[in-house]
Short mmCIF file of C-alpha atoms in Angstrom, two decimals:
data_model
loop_
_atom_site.label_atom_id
_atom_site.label_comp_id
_atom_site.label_asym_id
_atom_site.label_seq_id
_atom_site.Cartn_x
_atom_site.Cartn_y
_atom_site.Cartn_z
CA UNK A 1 -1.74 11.91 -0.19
CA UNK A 2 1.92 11.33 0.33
CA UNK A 3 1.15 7.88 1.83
CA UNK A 4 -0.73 6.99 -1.07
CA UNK A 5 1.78 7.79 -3.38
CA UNK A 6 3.91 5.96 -1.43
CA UNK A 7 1.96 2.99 -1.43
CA UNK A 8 0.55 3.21 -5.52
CA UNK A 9 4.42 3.81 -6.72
CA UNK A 10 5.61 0.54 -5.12
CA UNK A 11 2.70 -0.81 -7.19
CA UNK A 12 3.71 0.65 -10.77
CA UNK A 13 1.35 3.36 -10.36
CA UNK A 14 3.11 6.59 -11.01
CA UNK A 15 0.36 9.15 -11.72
CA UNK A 16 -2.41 7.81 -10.61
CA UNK A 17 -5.40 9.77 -7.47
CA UNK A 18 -8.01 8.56 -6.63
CA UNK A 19 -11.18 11.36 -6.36
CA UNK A 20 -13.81 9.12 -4.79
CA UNK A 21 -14.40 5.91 -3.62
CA UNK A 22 -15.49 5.02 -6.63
CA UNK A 23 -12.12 5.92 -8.59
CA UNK A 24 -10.86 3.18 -6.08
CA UNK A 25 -12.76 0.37 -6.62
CA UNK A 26 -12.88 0.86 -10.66
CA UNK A 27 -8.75 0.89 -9.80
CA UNK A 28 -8.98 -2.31 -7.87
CA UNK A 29 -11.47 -4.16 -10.36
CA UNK A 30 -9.72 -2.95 -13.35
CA UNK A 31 -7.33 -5.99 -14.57
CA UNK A 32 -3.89 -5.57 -15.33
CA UNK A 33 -1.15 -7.65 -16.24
CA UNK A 34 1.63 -6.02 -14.26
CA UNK A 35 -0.24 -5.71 -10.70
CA UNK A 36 -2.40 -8.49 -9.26
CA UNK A 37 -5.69 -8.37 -8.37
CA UNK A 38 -4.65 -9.49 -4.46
CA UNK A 39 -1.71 -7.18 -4.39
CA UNK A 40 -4.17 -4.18 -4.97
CA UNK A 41 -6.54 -4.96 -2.16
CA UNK A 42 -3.67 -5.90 0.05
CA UNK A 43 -2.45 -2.28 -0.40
CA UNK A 44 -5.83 -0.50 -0.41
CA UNK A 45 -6.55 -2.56 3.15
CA UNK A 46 -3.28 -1.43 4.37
CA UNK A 47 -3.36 1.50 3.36
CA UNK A 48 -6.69 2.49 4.39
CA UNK A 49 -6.33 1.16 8.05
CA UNK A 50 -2.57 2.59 9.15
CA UNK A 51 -4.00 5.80 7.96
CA UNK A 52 -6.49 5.37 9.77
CA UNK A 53 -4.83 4.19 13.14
CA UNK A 54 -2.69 7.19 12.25
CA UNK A 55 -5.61 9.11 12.11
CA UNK A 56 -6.90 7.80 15.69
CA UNK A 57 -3.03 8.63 17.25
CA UNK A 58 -2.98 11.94 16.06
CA UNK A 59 -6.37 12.65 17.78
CA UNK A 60 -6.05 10.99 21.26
CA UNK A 61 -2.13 11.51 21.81
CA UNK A 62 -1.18 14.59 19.57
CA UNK A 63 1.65 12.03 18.08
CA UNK A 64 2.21 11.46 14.43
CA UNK A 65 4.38 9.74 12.06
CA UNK A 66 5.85 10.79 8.78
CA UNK A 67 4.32 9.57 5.49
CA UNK A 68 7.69 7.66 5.21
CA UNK A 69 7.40 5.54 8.48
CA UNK A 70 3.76 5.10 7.47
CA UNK A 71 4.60 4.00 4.28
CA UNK A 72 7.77 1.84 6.16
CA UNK A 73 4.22 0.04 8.36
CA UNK A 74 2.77 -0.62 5.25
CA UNK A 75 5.02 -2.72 3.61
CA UNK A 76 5.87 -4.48 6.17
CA UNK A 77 2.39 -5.60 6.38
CA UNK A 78 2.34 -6.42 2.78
CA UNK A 79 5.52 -8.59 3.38
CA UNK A 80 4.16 -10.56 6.32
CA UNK A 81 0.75 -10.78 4.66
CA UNK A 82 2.71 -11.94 1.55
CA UNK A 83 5.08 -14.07 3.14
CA UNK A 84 2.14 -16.08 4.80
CA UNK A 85 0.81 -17.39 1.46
CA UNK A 86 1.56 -20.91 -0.30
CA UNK A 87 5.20 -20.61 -1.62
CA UNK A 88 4.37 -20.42 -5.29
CA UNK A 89 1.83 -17.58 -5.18
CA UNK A 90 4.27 -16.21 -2.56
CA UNK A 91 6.92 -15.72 -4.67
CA UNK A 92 5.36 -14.78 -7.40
CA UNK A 93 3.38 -11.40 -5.22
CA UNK A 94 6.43 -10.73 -3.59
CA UNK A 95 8.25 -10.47 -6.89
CA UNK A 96 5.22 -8.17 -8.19
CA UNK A 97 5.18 -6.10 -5.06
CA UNK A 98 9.37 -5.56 -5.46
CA UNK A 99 9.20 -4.52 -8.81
CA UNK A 100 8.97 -0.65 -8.49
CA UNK A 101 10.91 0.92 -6.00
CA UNK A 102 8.91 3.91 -4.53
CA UNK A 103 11.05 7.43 -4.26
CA UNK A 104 10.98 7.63 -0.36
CA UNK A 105 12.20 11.09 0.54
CA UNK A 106 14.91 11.68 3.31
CA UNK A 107 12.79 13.31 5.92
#
């Protein structure tokens, strides 16, 4: 949950959960003028798979990370998927992805 707070408050998303699956998608699908439509499924794919390879570590090696550095592999997979786009659509996600500043605690 803590990832995904994480993750939905660099998007602009404050109080938002997701219940199902299905809360998900309608999120993703749902237009909005602030957050692009690539920028969400960007962050839902990231999202979804370092939790899950966090998942796997914590099973096979009894190692985990904090939400923080989880969060930290996120975004830099954001960037570098960002940063690989043409330069106009590149600037204009990376602006949209910068805009909120997600409250990262200090542990």
């Amino acid at each position: 949950m803590q990832v995904w707070k994480l993750t939905l408050q660099r998007l602009g998303e404050q109080n938002l959960a997701f219940a199902t699956w299905s809360h998900l998608i309608a999120w993703i699908l749902d237009p909005s003028k602030f957050t692009p439509k690539i920028l969400k499924l960007l962050a839902v794919h990231a999202t979804i798979f370092f939790l899950w390879q966090e998942r796997n570590i914590r099973l096979q090696d009894n190692v985990s990370c904090t939400p923080n550095l989880s969060f930290r592999r996120i975004d830099r997979s954001i960037r570098d998927a960002l940063l690989a786009r043409n330069r106009m659509l590149r600037s204009y996600l990376l602006s949209s992805w910068f805009v909120h500043e997600p409250r990262v605690s200090a542990v």
